[in-house]
Amino acid sequence: MSLADDKFLRTEELTLNMGPQHPSTHGVYRAILTLDGEYIKGMENVIGYLHRGMEKLAEARTYPQFIPYPDRLDYAAGMLNELGYVQAVEKLMGIEVPERAEYIRIIMAELQRMASHMVMLGSYALDLGGYTPWMYFFRDREKILDLFEMASGARMTPCYMRIGGVAEDLPPEFLPQLRKFMDSMPASFEEYDNIVTGNEIFIARTKGVGVLPVEKLLSYGVTGPNLRAAGVDYDLRKVAPYGIYDRFEFDVPVYENGDCFDRFVIRIAEMKQSLRILEQAIKDLPEGPIKAKVPRVIKPPKGEVYHQIEGSKGVLGYYVVSDETNKPYRLHIHGPSFINLGALPDMCMDLTLQDVIATIASIDFILGEVDR
Amino acid sequence: MDKHMSLDEVIAGLQAKYPEQLEVVEDSLQPAVRVKSDILLKVMQELKEEYGLDFLADLTAVDLGDEGFRAINHVMSWKPYRMLRVEVDVPKNRPRVPSLTDLWAAANVQEREAFDMFGIIYEGHPKLTRILLSDNFEGYPLRKDFKITSRRK
Amino acid sequence: MENLFVNISGALRGWFTGMGLPPMAVEAIMALVFLVAILAFVLLNVVYLVYLERKLSAYMQQRLGPNRVGPRGLFQTLLDVLKLFGKEDIIPNAADRWVFRLAAILVMVPAIMAFAVVPFGQGMIAVDLNIGIFYFVAVSSTATIAFLMAGWGSNNKWALLGGMRTVAQMVSYELPMVLSLLGVVMLAGSLRISDIMAAQKTVWFVVLQPVAFLIYLVASTAELNRQPFDLPEGEQELTAGPFTEYSGMRYALFFLAEYTNMIAVSAIAATLFLGGPQGPWLPSWLWFVIKVYVMIGIYMWFRWTFPRIRMDHLLAFNWKFLVPLSLANVLVTGIGLEIYKWFQTIRW
């Protein structure tokens, strides 16, 4: 007879609301947990607290007017979101972007990818109770944000991409500063390894936690580092290079286990690859115009396009329908966080409450993108 | 069947099998087919299992005004890279489409979102409730006839 | 300087006796004087420790830390305490009012009581009990009840989870902590604090009992509920564990208790392993403070370096590793003692 069958020892499942105000839900996300002691027996996502009706707003904005909005989707990766949007519109209109603008876009996108990964890694460490690593990651992210501020005037919501190019040319101080940042990174990587990746407690808490079989991940549509950590080498920059990614030499890090630990280290590995891309982009950066000749009023021809880019959290897609007016007829945003979050309840089943915190952090979702 | 055939071959194969219910969308930037809703599940299953387009990239809908809704599904594969749009016309008075949740778990949240925004009913969905909007929200905001009223009166 | 505080206490005692009070009353008044002195010591140190912790963590994290209020931000904690005083004391409607209110006070009691046997300097023990260590262990273990009361009385699921974790953790880690102290007691041959101090005249027990010292360090960190064992509080998981529903001064009391306990545990470590309040050149009470702060520094260093351990790992580590290890330490110490005695007999 098991303990639960004992009629004197009655056990009861506990329903627990995690969120919307909770330190580790990374925003206003709520999970309804069914707990047996500290073990998860059921989990349900409740989202939408940050819903701003982005897709409806787009229908009332002209194409250029919508550029600041993607910044507010995944607010840790503004540049990447903008890039996806402007490239979708360019695809719809058939605009050729000048060389220099393409290179600047790559530089910004890869810097943003690093910054976004740093937010994830830092808050991951913080969610596991490591306060100091958090500061290390944010210290380095600060340098990237300074670069963004230099180029665009804003740190988190740059609004730097334009349909047909970028808003401004790089200021003269930008490249030396970028060089300095890139030179400082190898030492930082070592620090990350020393304080987090090599820590016994961290390894014990993340190895083998939050694993889903690959077939399930694919069925859930999980993309990005989370999928690559499980052994699938799907990276749009390699599979279907957009922009000028086909000119760069870089590897796609792939890990095997797909647990929380792999999701952590794969992001550090990706940051190293981003540095490689940056290195080449700086070397080849040509002179020239930074914006293509685009009509003053942007009216894409009738049609529709679905454009995907490799965001920092997964594949970010924009589905744009044009009816030949200056406003999109329909704009759909396929946010990777939204999709990845869908797989979370399955991942967390039968884990402890503490593992759920680790898994939530390792999935790396941003509520701005989930709720749109 | 070869899971790596080009998209043109895939479309040709589908067209041969369903000459009546499937048409190729002309002058589209990206390859697309439009199917009748009664064969959607079958087409999707064939795409997934026989043609190797086994990843649901995106699922959404568009309001076409008087013509009704259009459910948009993007399926893809990355070895080789192929992406196909599968459209289904949905009448306005009876907005029902078969759900793809049996084929892809990813369809679950995306269909809920489309239901939330357009009121399209995905038949066979395990839990078709509002996902982003609150449960007591009235109307479907991404429909073109949805009136935006100011919160401050 | 050496006998500054001893002389003050002697003068006070003489003054009270001179007023014609019976010896019993003098003793009672002196006990009160000691209590006030201990309270003053603890409160002053806690205020400074909070500041120190924030500064230390800031330097570890390449920040500046508090630097606005007063010189180098020294008055920051003072103002924080004032702020907490001014806050509304919220008691949730659904809470068990008596248990809820009492818990915040009860948590302070064992923390302060433990200081009765702490030697602040040569001859500066408030009560030199003949079972000093036993008293310390017994008193500090009752703090568990207060945490459970807080968790249960709040009538909040997070608080309850935190309360349950506290009990599981503190009760289990009590064992290796006590067993590690046993090694010291065996060497000194007494439970009296002053005897243990005297036994370390030539060599500190940290040299003779390194394993016990390490076990004590780990187990006491767990007893203090500090990182990496801060599961009861577990900010990222349980928001604040048993204290989730507390506000204002009641919350501050829990905070205060944590730091008071830290001083107490460090003081015991300094006494039992680091030779207590003795050392060359400086007065003994200053040596004591230095040693205590070294211990506190170690605890703070732990806190700002390690991530949090998982509950099942925590308990497994205790029962499968620490407890057997501490038992083995007791065994080895016993054998070592016998061999030592045997050597002494054949020498003569």
XYZ file of N, CA, C and O in Angstrom, chain C residues 24-113:
360
model
N 20.931 38.788 45.578
C 20.043 38.280 44.543
C 19.641 39.399 43.568
O 19.654 39.260 42.352
N 19.274 40.540 44.154
C 18.829 41.675 43.336
C 19.972 42.181 42.475
O 19.779 42.532 41.311
N 21.175 42.203 43.060
C 22.338 42.660 42.293
C 22.527 41.761 41.068
O 22.738 42.228 39.949
N 22.428 40.436 41.315
C 22.592 39.499 40.211
C 21.547 39.762 39.118
O 21.844 39.757 37.928
N 20.316 39.994 39.566
C 19.234 40.228 38.601
C 19.513 41.487 37.794
O 19.352 41.507 36.567
N 19.929 42.548 38.488
C 20.203 43.796 37.783
C 21.367 43.618 36.823
O 21.350 44.092 35.679
N 22.381 42.877 37.275
C 23.529 42.650 36.407
C 23.131 41.867 35.156
O 23.610 42.155 34.050
N 22.231 40.893 35.312
C 21.746 40.135 34.154
C 21.105 41.088 33.161
O 21.295 40.979 31.943
N 20.344 42.050 33.696
C 19.706 43.037 32.825
C 20.744 43.881 32.103
O 20.618 44.169 30.915
N 21.777 44.261 32.871
C 22.847 45.064 32.270
C 23.484 44.296 31.117
O 23.720 44.825 30.028
N 23.757 42.995 31.348
C 24.353 42.173 30.285
C 23.446 42.129 29.064
O 23.894 42.226 27.929
N 22.148 41.973 29.329
C 21.191 41.877 28.230
C 21.226 43.150 27.383
O 21.272 43.105 26.153
N 21.231 44.285 28.095
C 21.256 45.559 27.372
C 22.541 45.675 26.568
O 22.545 46.088 25.400
N 23.645 45.256 27.193
C 24.929 45.335 26.499
C 24.911 44.455 25.251
O 25.359 44.863 24.175
N 24.377 43.240 25.389
C 24.321 42.326 24.246
C 23.445 42.909 23.148
O 23.810 42.911 21.971
N 22.294 43.436 23.558
C 21.384 44.021 22.571
C 22.064 45.164 21.819
O 21.954 45.262 20.591
N 22.754 45.998 22.573
C 23.427 47.134 21.939
C 24.466 46.633 20.945
O 24.545 47.100 19.803
N 25.257 45.640 21.395
C 26.290 45.070 20.524
C 25.666 44.519 19.250
O 26.099 44.802 18.140
N 24.597 43.722 19.431
C 23.976 43.054 18.285
C 23.387 44.071 17.325
O 23.651 44.037 16.127
N 22.615 45.025 17.854
C 21.930 45.965 16.974
C 22.923 46.826 16.206
O 22.785 47.027 15.003
N 23.944 47.296 16.924
C 24.950 48.119 16.254
C 25.612 47.341 15.124
O 25.796 47.837 14.019
N 25.932 46.093 15.441
C 26.619 45.290 14.441
C 25.728 44.957 13.261
O 26.187 44.925 12.130
N 24.444 44.691 13.566
C 23.544 44.345 12.464
C 23.432 45.505 11.495
O 23.517 45.335 10.277
N 23.280 46.702 12.039
C 23.164 47.874 11.172
C 24.402 47.993 10.297
O 24.331 48.248 9.105
N 25.564 47.749 10.921
C 26.780 47.846 10.130
C 26.887 46.685 9.148
O 27.350 46.855 8.022
N 26.427 45.495 9.583
C 26.561 44.314 8.721
C 25.737 44.442 7.454
O 26.176 44.029 6.381
N 24.531 45.003 7.595
C 23.702 45.178 6.401
C 24.425 46.076 5.410
O 24.493 45.798 4.213
N 25.012 47.141 5.957
C 25.793 48.044 5.102
C 26.972 47.301 4.486
O 27.226 47.383 3.282
N 27.649 46.535 5.330
C 28.828 45.805 4.858
C 28.438 44.831 3.759
O 29.110 44.717 2.737
N 27.345 44.126 3.984
C 26.913 43.139 2.996
C 26.638 43.813 1.662
O 27.024 43.315 0.599
N 25.998 44.957 1.717
C 25.661 45.637 0.464
C 26.900 46.174 -0.223
O 27.022 46.123 -1.445
N 27.832 46.695 0.593
C 29.063 47.204 0.009
C 29.886 46.061 -0.585
O 30.388 46.146 -1.700
N 29.986 44.994 0.190
C 30.799 43.854 -0.222
C 30.251 43.252 -1.514
O 30.995 42.983 -2.460
N 28.935 43.056 -1.539
C 28.336 42.481 -2.742
C 28.541 43.421 -3.910
O 28.798 42.997 -5.033
N 28.460 44.713 -3.647
C 28.653 45.674 -4.726
C 30.045 45.556 -5.310
O 30.227 45.540 -6.520
N 31.048 45.431 -4.435
C 32.408 45.341 -4.951
C 32.611 44.031 -5.709
O 33.326 43.980 -6.701
N 31.962 42.963 -5.232
C 32.086 41.696 -5.949
C 31.437 41.786 -7.322
O 31.823 41.078 -8.243
N 30.415 42.625 -7.422
C 29.686 42.715 -8.677
C 30.084 43.931 -9.488
O 29.377 44.335 -10.395
N 31.198 44.550 -9.135
C 31.704 45.698 -9.869
C 30.695 46.842 -9.891
O 30.448 47.466 -10.910
N 30.070 47.049 -8.739
C 29.180 48.199 -8.578
C 29.758 49.057 -7.466
O 30.796 48.737 -6.901
N 29.050 50.109 -7.122
C 29.515 50.962 -6.040
C 28.797 50.678 -4.732
O 29.358 50.839 -3.664
N 27.545 50.261 -4.816
C 26.790 50.053 -3.597
C 26.279 51.372 -3.056
O 26.439 52.413 -3.684
N 25.663 51.365 -1.862
C 25.098 52.607 -1.326
C 26.191 53.652 -1.131
O 27.220 53.367 -0.533
N 25.976 54.840 -1.659
C 27.004 55.876 -1.505
C 26.399 57.270 -1.447
O 27.073 58.247 -1.704
N 25.125 57.357 -1.132
C 24.483 58.677 -1.165
C 24.250 59.236 0.231
O 24.393 60.428 0.447
N 23.836 58.386 1.172
C 23.451 58.881 2.495
C 24.657 58.841 3.414
O 25.163 57.774 3.735
N 25.109 59.992 3.818
C 26.236 60.052 4.738
C 27.538 59.746 4.019
O 27.550 59.471 2.832
N 28.660 59.784 4.770
C 29.949 59.503 4.135
C 29.993 58.061 3.639
O 29.734 57.131 4.404
N 30.275 57.852 2.370
C 30.333 56.530 1.752
C 29.042 55.727 1.981
O 29.070 54.505 2.038
N 27.947 56.421 2.143
C 26.660 55.727 2.295
C 26.471 55.033 3.619
O 25.656 54.119 3.741
N 27.234 55.474 4.648
C 27.208 54.757 5.925
C 25.840 54.773 6.596
O 25.489 53.864 7.325
N 25.065 55.831 6.373
C 23.788 55.934 7.083
C 22.637 55.293 6.326
O 21.481 55.416 6.713
N 22.962 54.639 5.235
C 21.910 54.051 4.408
C 21.016 53.107 5.214
O 19.798 53.226 5.213
N 21.625 52.160 5.937
C 20.811 51.186 6.665
C 20.005 51.861 7.765
O 18.889 51.461 8.043
N 20.603 52.886 8.364
C 19.883 53.597 9.427
C 18.568 54.135 8.885
O 17.504 53.974 9.480
N 18.664 54.758 7.702
C 17.455 55.320 7.096
C 16.505 54.207 6.653
O 15.290 54.352 6.736
N 17.087 53.085 6.208
C 16.235 51.964 5.820
C 15.423 51.473 7.013
O 14.237 51.172 6.893
N 16.092 51.419 8.168
C 15.382 50.976 9.369
C 14.278 51.968 9.700
O 13.151 51.590 10.004
N 14.598 53.262 9.615
C 13.592 54.287 9.898
C 12.399 54.132 8.953
O 11.244 54.238 9.358
N 12.717 53.864 7.691
C 11.649 53.692 6.711
C 10.756 52.525 7.120
O 9.527 52.610 7.096
N 11.384 51.412 7.521
C 10.601 50.242 7.905
C 9.749 50.534 9.125
O 8.634 50.034 9.261
N 10.288 51.383 10.029
C 9.490 51.766 11.203
C 8.223 52.484 10.773
O 7.165 52.314 11.345
N 8.379 53.310 9.749
C 7.248 54.134 9.335
C 6.217 53.397 8.519
O 5.176 53.948 8.183
N 6.516 52.135 8.182
C 5.599 51.441 7.290
C 4.417 50.858 8.040
O 4.511 50.529 9.217
N 3.328 50.706 7.309
C 2.138 50.129 7.919
C 2.378 48.655 8.208
O 3.005 47.947 7.415
N 1.886 48.220 9.348
C 2.024 46.822 9.724
C 0.790 46.081 9.209
O -0.273 46.138 9.825
N 0.916 45.442 8.085
C -0.252 44.803 7.469
C -0.373 43.372 7.955
O 0.584 42.594 7.882
N -1.546 43.039 8.465
C -1.822 41.649 8.824
C -2.935 41.169 7.911
O -4.036 41.717 7.915
N -2.659 40.175 7.070
C -3.695 39.729 6.128
C -4.936 39.235 6.868
O -4.830 38.670 7.961
N -6.073 39.466 6.238
C -7.325 39.062 6.876
C -7.372 37.576 7.160
O -7.889 37.141 8.174
N -6.838 36.800 6.225
C -6.953 35.358 6.357
C -5.896 34.774 7.274
O -5.892 33.586 7.540
N -4.982 35.617 7.761
C -3.894 35.082 8.576
C -4.397 34.659 9.951
O -5.415 35.157 10.444
N -3.660 33.743 10.540
C -3.908 33.366 11.935
C -3.239 34.444 12.783
O -2.030 34.421 13.009
N -4.024 35.418 13.235
C -3.453 36.660 13.746
C -2.420 36.455 14.845
O -1.359 37.051 14.840
N -2.749 35.582 15.820
C -1.834 35.414 16.945
C -0.527 34.785 16.513
O 0.562 35.255 16.855
N -0.660 33.710 15.741
C 0.544 33.010 15.292
C 1.388 33.936 14.431
O 2.609 34.007 14.568
N 0.689 34.671 13.562
C 1.374 35.570 12.640
C 2.172 36.625 13.393
O 3.343 36.868 13.115
N 1.538 37.240 14.377
C 2.202 38.317 15.109
C 3.323 37.785 15.982
O 4.398 38.370 16.063
N 3.042 36.658 16.632
C 3.997 36.112 17.581
C 5.273 35.662 16.887
O 6.365 35.810 17.423
N 5.120 35.124 15.674
C 6.273 34.534 14.984
C 7.390 35.542 14.818
O 8.567 35.227 15.016
N 7.000 36.787 14.466
C 8.022 37.797 14.204
C 8.827 38.108 15.458
O 10.006 38.443 15.381
N 8.172 37.989 16.616
C 8.888 38.281 17.860
C 9.682 37.053 18.295
O 10.834 37.142 18.698
N 9.038 35.886 18.157
C 9.684 34.658 18.604
C 10.982 34.394 17.858
O 11.898 33.788 18.409
N 11.046 34.837 16.607
C 12.229 34.525 15.825
C 13.448 35.238 16.387
O 14.576 34.790 16.251
N 13.201 36.374 17.072
C 14.318 37.117 17.646
C 14.814 36.491 18.950
O 15.981 36.626 19.303
N 13.900 35.826 19.683
C 14.232 35.385 21.041
C 15.420 34.426 21.077
O 16.411 34.702 21.764
N 15.368 33.303 20.321
C 16.528 32.402 20.398
C 17.793 33.050 19.871
O 18.881 32.762 20.361
N 17.630 33.945 18.900
C 18.809 34.593 18.335
C 19.539 35.388 19.404
O 20.765 35.341 19.510
N 18.774 36.119 20.234
C 19.398 36.917 21.291
C 19.887 36.017 22.426
O 20.959 36.208 22.996
N 19.055 35.001 22.736
C 19.387 34.139 23.880
C 20.723 33.439 23.679
O 21.454 33.182 24.641
